[in-house]
Structure formats: C-alpha cells, structure tokens
Coordinates of C-alpha atoms and ligand atoms in Angstrom, one line a residue:
X41 CA 40.7 115.5 154.8
X42 CA 43.3 113.0 153.6
X43 CA 46.0 114.5 151.4
X44 CA 46.1 113.0 147.9
X45 CA 49.4 112.9 145.9
X46 CA 49.2 115.4 143.1
X47 CA 50.3 112.7 140.6
X48 CA 47.1 110.8 141.5
X49 CA 44.9 113.8 141.1
X50 CA 46.5 114.5 137.6
X51 CA 46.0 110.9 136.6
X52 CA 42.3 111.0 137.5
X53 CA 41.8 114.4 135.9
X54 CA 43.3 113.1 132.6
X55 CA 41.2 109.9 132.6
X56 CA 38.1 111.8 133.6
X57 CA 38.5 114.2 130.7
X58 CA 38.8 111.3 128.4
X59 CA 35.7 109.5 129.8
X60 CA 33.7 112.7 129.1
X61 CA 35.3 113.5 125.7
X62 CA 35.0 110.0 124.4
X63 CA 31.4 109.7 125.4
X64 CA 30.6 112.9 123.5
X65 CA 32.6 111.7 120.5
X66 CA 31.0 108.3 120.4
X67 CA 27.6 110.0 120.4
X68 CA 28.3 112.7 117.9
X69 CA 25.3 111.7 115.9
X70 CA 23.2 113.1 118.7
X71 CA 24.9 116.5 118.5
X72 CA 21.5 118.2 117.8
X73 CA 19.7 116.7 120.8
X74 CA 18.9 120.0 122.5
X75 CA 17.5 120.3 126.0
X76 CA 17.5 124.1 125.9
X77 CA 18.3 126.7 123.3
X78 CA 18.1 130.4 122.8
X79 CA 19.4 132.7 120.1
X80 CA 23.1 132.4 120.9
X81 CA 23.4 129.3 123.1
X82 CA 22.4 125.7 123.4
X83 CA 22.4 123.0 126.0
X84 CA 22.6 119.4 124.8
X85 CA 21.5 116.2 126.4
X86 CA 25.1 115.1 125.9
X87 CA 26.4 118.0 128.1
X88 CA 24.5 116.6 131.0
X89 CA 25.3 112.9 130.2
X90 CA 29.0 113.6 129.9
X91 CA 29.1 115.4 133.2
X92 CA 27.3 112.5 134.9
X93 CA 29.8 110.0 133.4
X94 CA 32.8 112.1 134.6
X95 CA 31.3 112.5 138.1
X96 CA 30.7 108.8 138.4
X97 CA 34.3 108.2 137.3
X98 CA 35.7 110.6 139.9
X99 CA 33.5 109.3 142.6
X100 CA 35.0 105.8 142.2
X101 CA 38.3 107.2 143.4
X102 CA 37.3 110.1 145.6
X103 CA 33.7 109.6 146.8
X104 CA 34.1 112.3 149.5
X105 CA 35.4 115.1 147.2
X106 CA 33.1 118.0 146.2
X107 CA 32.2 118.5 142.5
X108 CA 31.3 121.7 140.7
X109 CA 30.2 121.3 137.1
X110 CA 28.7 123.5 134.3
X111 CA 25.7 121.2 134.1
X112 CA 24.7 121.3 137.8
X113 CA 21.9 123.5 136.7
X114 CA 20.8 122.7 133.2
X115 CA 19.2 126.1 132.4
X116 CA 21.0 128.3 129.9
X117 CA 21.2 131.4 132.0
X118 CA 20.3 130.4 135.5
X119 CA 22.4 130.4 138.6
X120 CA 25.0 127.8 137.7
X121 CA 26.4 127.4 141.2
X122 CA 26.9 123.7 141.8
X123 CA 24.6 122.2 144.4
X124 CA 26.5 121.1 147.4
X125 CA 27.3 117.5 146.5
X126 CA 29.6 117.2 149.4
X127 CA 29.3 118.6 152.9
X128 CA 33.0 118.2 153.7
X129 CA 34.4 120.8 151.3
X130 CA 36.3 123.1 153.7
X131 CA 39.2 125.4 153.1
X132 CA 41.4 122.3 152.7
X133 CA 38.9 120.2 150.9
X134 CA 39.2 119.0 147.3
X135 CA 36.8 120.2 144.6
X136 CA 36.6 118.9 141.1
X137 CA 35.6 121.4 138.4
X138 CA 34.1 120.1 135.2
X139 CA 33.1 121.5 131.9
X140 CA 31.9 118.3 130.1
X141 CA 31.7 120.0 126.6
X142 CA 33.4 123.4 126.3
X143 CA 32.4 124.7 123.0
X144 CA 29.0 123.2 122.9
X145 CA 27.8 125.2 119.9
X146 CA 30.9 124.2 118.0
X147 CA 30.3 120.5 118.9
X148 CA 26.7 120.8 117.9
X149 CA 27.6 122.2 114.4
X150 CA 30.4 119.6 113.9
X151 CA 33.1 122.3 114.2
X152 CA 36.1 120.3 115.7
X153 CA 37.1 122.9 118.3
X154 CA 35.5 121.6 121.5
X155 CA 36.9 119.8 124.5
X156 CA 36.2 118.2 127.9
X157 CA 37.9 120.0 130.8
X158 CA 38.5 118.6 134.3
X159 CA 40.4 120.3 137.1
X160 CA 40.8 119.7 140.8
X161 CA 41.5 122.4 143.3
X162 CA 42.3 122.3 147.0
X163 CA 41.2 125.5 148.7
X164 CA 41.8 128.2 146.1
X165 CA 44.7 126.4 144.3
X166 CA 44.1 124.3 141.2
X167 CA 46.3 121.2 141.7
X168 CA 45.9 119.4 138.4
X169 CA 43.9 119.8 135.2
X170 CA 43.3 118.2 131.8
X171 CA 41.7 119.4 128.6
X172 CA 40.9 116.7 126.0
X173 CA 39.9 117.6 122.5
X174 CA 38.6 114.4 121.0
X175 CA 38.0 115.5 117.4
X176 CA 41.6 116.6 117.1
X177 CA 42.9 113.8 119.4
X178 CA 44.8 116.3 121.6
X179 CA 45.2 116.0 125.3
X180 CA 46.7 118.9 127.4
X181 CA 47.5 118.4 131.0
X182 CA 49.4 120.0 133.9
X183 CA 49.7 119.9 137.7
X184 CA 51.3 122.2 140.3
X185 CA 54.2 119.7 140.4
X186 CA 54.7 119.1 136.7
X187 CA 55.0 121.2 133.5
X188 CA 52.3 121.4 130.9
X189 CA 52.1 118.8 128.2
X190 CA 50.3 118.3 124.9
X191 CA 50.0 114.6 124.1
X192 CA 52.7 113.9 126.6
X193 CA 55.2 116.4 125.1
X194 CA 56.2 119.5 127.1
X195 CA 54.8 122.9 125.8
X196 CA 55.9 126.5 126.4
X197 CA 54.2 129.9 125.8
X198 CA 55.6 132.3 123.2
X199 CA 58.3 134.8 123.9
X200 CA 56.6 137.6 122.0
X201 CA 56.6 140.8 124.0
X202 CA 55.0 143.2 121.4
X203 CA 51.3 143.4 121.3
X204 CA 51.5 144.5 117.7
X205 CA 52.9 141.1 116.8
X206 CA 50.6 139.1 119.0
X207 CA 47.5 136.9 118.3
X208 CA 44.8 137.4 121.0
X209 CA 41.9 135.0 121.4
X210 CA 38.6 136.1 122.9
X211 CA 35.0 135.1 123.0
X212 CA 31.4 136.3 122.7
X213 CA 29.8 135.9 126.0
X214 CA 26.4 134.3 125.8
X215 CA 25.0 136.5 128.5
X216 CA 26.0 139.8 127.0
X217 CA 24.2 141.2 123.9
X218 CA 26.6 140.7 121.0
X219 CA 27.6 143.9 119.5
X220 CA 28.1 145.7 122.7
X221 CA 30.7 144.8 125.3
X222 CA 32.6 141.7 123.9
X223 CA 33.0 143.3 120.5
X224 CA 34.4 146.4 122.1
X225 CA 37.3 144.2 123.3
X226 CA 37.5 142.4 120.0
X227 CA 37.9 145.7 118.1
X228 CA 40.5 146.9 120.6
X229 CA 42.6 143.7 120.2
X230 CA 42.1 143.8 116.4
X231 CA 43.4 147.4 116.3
X232 CA 46.4 147.0 118.6
X233 CA 47.5 143.4 117.9
X234 CA 48.4 141.4 114.8
X235 CA 45.1 139.5 114.9
X236 CA 42.1 139.0 117.2
X237 CA 40.4 135.6 116.9
X238 CA 37.2 134.0 118.2
X239 CA 37.3 130.1 118.2
X240 CA 34.5 129.2 120.5
X241 CA 36.1 127.2 123.3
X242 CA 37.8 129.1 126.1
X243 CA 39.6 126.1 127.4
X244 CA 41.2 125.4 124.0
X245 CA 41.9 129.1 123.6
X246 CA 44.0 129.0 126.8
X247 CA 45.7 125.7 125.7
X248 CA 46.7 127.4 122.5
X249 CA 48.3 130.2 124.6
X250 CA 50.1 127.5 126.7
X251 CA 51.3 125.7 123.5
X252 CA 52.9 128.9 122.1
X253 CA 50.5 129.3 119.2
X254 CA 48.4 132.3 120.4
X255 CA 49.9 134.9 122.8
X256 CA 47.0 136.0 124.9
X257 CA 43.4 135.3 125.8
X258 CA 40.7 137.5 127.4
X259 CA 37.0 137.1 128.0
X260 CA 35.0 139.6 130.0
X261 CA 32.5 137.0 131.2
X262 CA 33.4 133.4 131.5
X263 CA 32.8 130.7 134.1
X264 CA 35.2 129.0 136.4
X265 CA 34.7 125.6 134.7
X266 CA 35.8 127.1 131.3
X267 CA 39.2 128.2 132.7
X268 CA 40.1 126.1 135.7
X269 CA 42.1 123.3 134.0
X270 CA 43.4 125.4 131.1
X271 CA 44.4 128.3 133.4
X272 CA 46.8 126.0 135.2
X273 CA 48.1 124.6 131.9
X274 CA 49.0 128.2 130.8
X275 CA 50.8 128.9 134.1
X276 CA 52.7 125.6 134.0
X277 CA 53.8 126.4 130.5
X278 CA 55.4 129.6 131.7
X279 CA 52.5 132.0 131.2
X280 CA 50.3 134.0 133.4
X281 CA 46.5 133.7 134.1
X282 CA 44.5 135.9 136.4
X283 CA 40.9 136.7 137.3
X284 CA 40.4 140.4 136.5
X285 CA 37.0 140.7 138.1
X286 CA 34.2 138.7 139.7
X287 CA 30.9 139.0 137.7
X288 CA 27.3 139.0 138.7
X289 CA 26.7 135.2 138.8
X290 CA 28.5 132.8 141.1
X291 CA 31.6 131.4 139.4
X292 CA 31.3 134.0 136.6
X293 CA 34.5 136.0 136.1
X294 CA 36.6 138.1 133.7
X295 CA 39.8 136.2 132.9
X296 CA 43.0 137.3 131.2
X297 CA 45.9 135.0 130.3
X298 CA 49.0 135.4 128.2
X299 CA 52.6 134.4 127.8
X300 CA 53.3 136.8 130.7
X301 CA 55.3 139.2 128.6
X302 CA 52.3 141.0 127.3
X303 CA 50.0 140.6 130.4
X304 CA 50.3 144.2 131.6
X305 CA 49.9 145.6 128.1
X306 CA 46.8 143.6 127.6
X307 CA 45.4 144.7 130.9
X308 CA 46.0 148.3 129.9
X309 CA 44.0 147.7 126.7
X310 CA 41.2 146.1 128.6
X311 CA 40.9 148.7 131.3
X312 CA 41.2 151.5 128.7
X313 CA 37.8 150.6 127.4
Ligands
LIP438 C1 31.7 128.6 125.9 C2 33.2 129.1 125.9 C3 33.3 130.1 124.8 C4 32.6 131.3 125.3 C5 31.2 131.0 125.5 C6 31.0 129.8 126.4 P1 30.5 126.3 126.7 O1 31.6 127.5 126.9 O2 34.2 128.2 126.0 O3 34.6 130.4 124.5 O4 32.8 132.4 124.5 O5 30.6 132.1 126.1 O6 31.2 130.0 127.8 O7 29.2 126.9 127.2 O8 30.4 125.8 125.3 O9 30.9 125.3 127.7

C-alpha cells in the first residue's frame, strides 16, 4: 500500500474531526433524536450521521483505507467490531478510527464536554489524531512526527509526581453495572489522590491530561475509538498511555494514561483492587 506522508494524514484527521463535530453542532436541536436507549446509555441519529459524513470525507482522499467506527453497529451493547469496509487492510495497511460523538450523553443533555475523535493507524501504530470539541471551540491534534497542540499551540503534561497531589479522571463504563467495578476505581483514586473526576468523554479526559490540567486517566472498560487519537495526543505531549488489558468485546480495553511520572503508582492502585 502506498505510503502517505504523516503530515497529510494529520491534515485529513483534523479536517475530518471538524466535519463530524460541526455537523453535530449545527444539528444540536436534534440532540434528543434517539435511535436506541437504555438506562445508562443512548445512541443518537446524529452519532450515525456524523460518522457517515466523516467516512465520506476520508474516502475522498483515501478510498482504499480501512475504517473502524463506533457506529459500525448501531446497537448499544452489541459487537461493535467494524465491518470490513476494505479488503486491503494488511499489517502495513492504514485504518481510520472514528468516534463521531464521544460523550454522547453529555451532548444529548447540552453538557458541553463532548467531541469528535479521528485517528489513523498503520499496523498497530497510531500515526495521527485529532480531537475536536465544538462547544468549547477547542481542537487537539498530534502526529508521530509532531508534538501535541491545542488550537495550534504546543501542550505538555504536568510534572506532578505525587499521587496525593494529582487529579485523576475516570468514567463509568456503560456495560458494567454502576456501583460495582468502576466505582471501586473511583473510590480508590478519591482516597489516594487529590481528586477523582468523571466528566463523560474519555477522549477529552485524555486531552486534559495532555494539556497539563489533569494528571492521569483510567477506565476499566473503554473502546479503541474513544482513546485512539487522544492516546497519541497524550504521548506526544510527553505523557504515557497504555492498554492494561483486552476486554471481552472486540476493541474493548482497559486503558491507563498519565503524565508518565505517576504511571506506575496508578498501575499499582488499579491492580491492588
Ligand atoms: C463514552 C466515553 C465515556 C465513558 C463511556 C463512553 P461515547 O463514549 O467517552 O468517558 O465513560 O463509557 O464510552 O459512547 O459517548 O462515545
């Protein structure tokens, strides 16, 4: 497969995240147009629409690349593995990874912490990624060749090395009964760190770590599309991100990221549970 300059991949990732994010923003009045809902999660018509817009945009430049998106299967809890939209994704093939609206529940309730995330990987390595938060007018981006930026300005993780002084972001996984596993982690962070917080968008949580606002992030069950772009943004801002475990569903993982200085201490906290 023809090699694409990383700068070109980054440019398309940024523009694609803006295509998706702007479509959601322009259609905010439709934020309660559900296509599926259960007690703790929803799926909006706009989730699916935004992904279709992003895919069409990427295909204009790279019709042969594979695409994996959260909305490949629109059920809430089904197998979300992307259907094979390209038959030429080999070990060196390119694959775009899309979360059209990360923080769908926030978006639907007009809570401004939501974003559109687009990454592209070659083999196992994410090459470029962009996270666009339209309500706050913030664009985070990074590539393997360039440092992370927020609205074009370079960003850096914090230099805090004490858990006791750190803010840790986490989330309540929609597939785990609230009150059991994720809250165990929340309590452990709350006990041992300055503050534990739950904001509702994993991609933005990670960007806050990259930007040097929060110090760490952990979620016991999250999907590849939530962390693909923002994980690179953390790394290129001087931090560390790693998959702690593969979970039951395809593309479902436990993911830990931090400024790097507290990574091992956080890992000890998590595994101590
Ligand atoms: C959501 C995350 C959130 C996490 C939820 C969910 P969605 O993504 O970003 O932080 O706790 O379980 O995965 O479904 O809004 O794209």
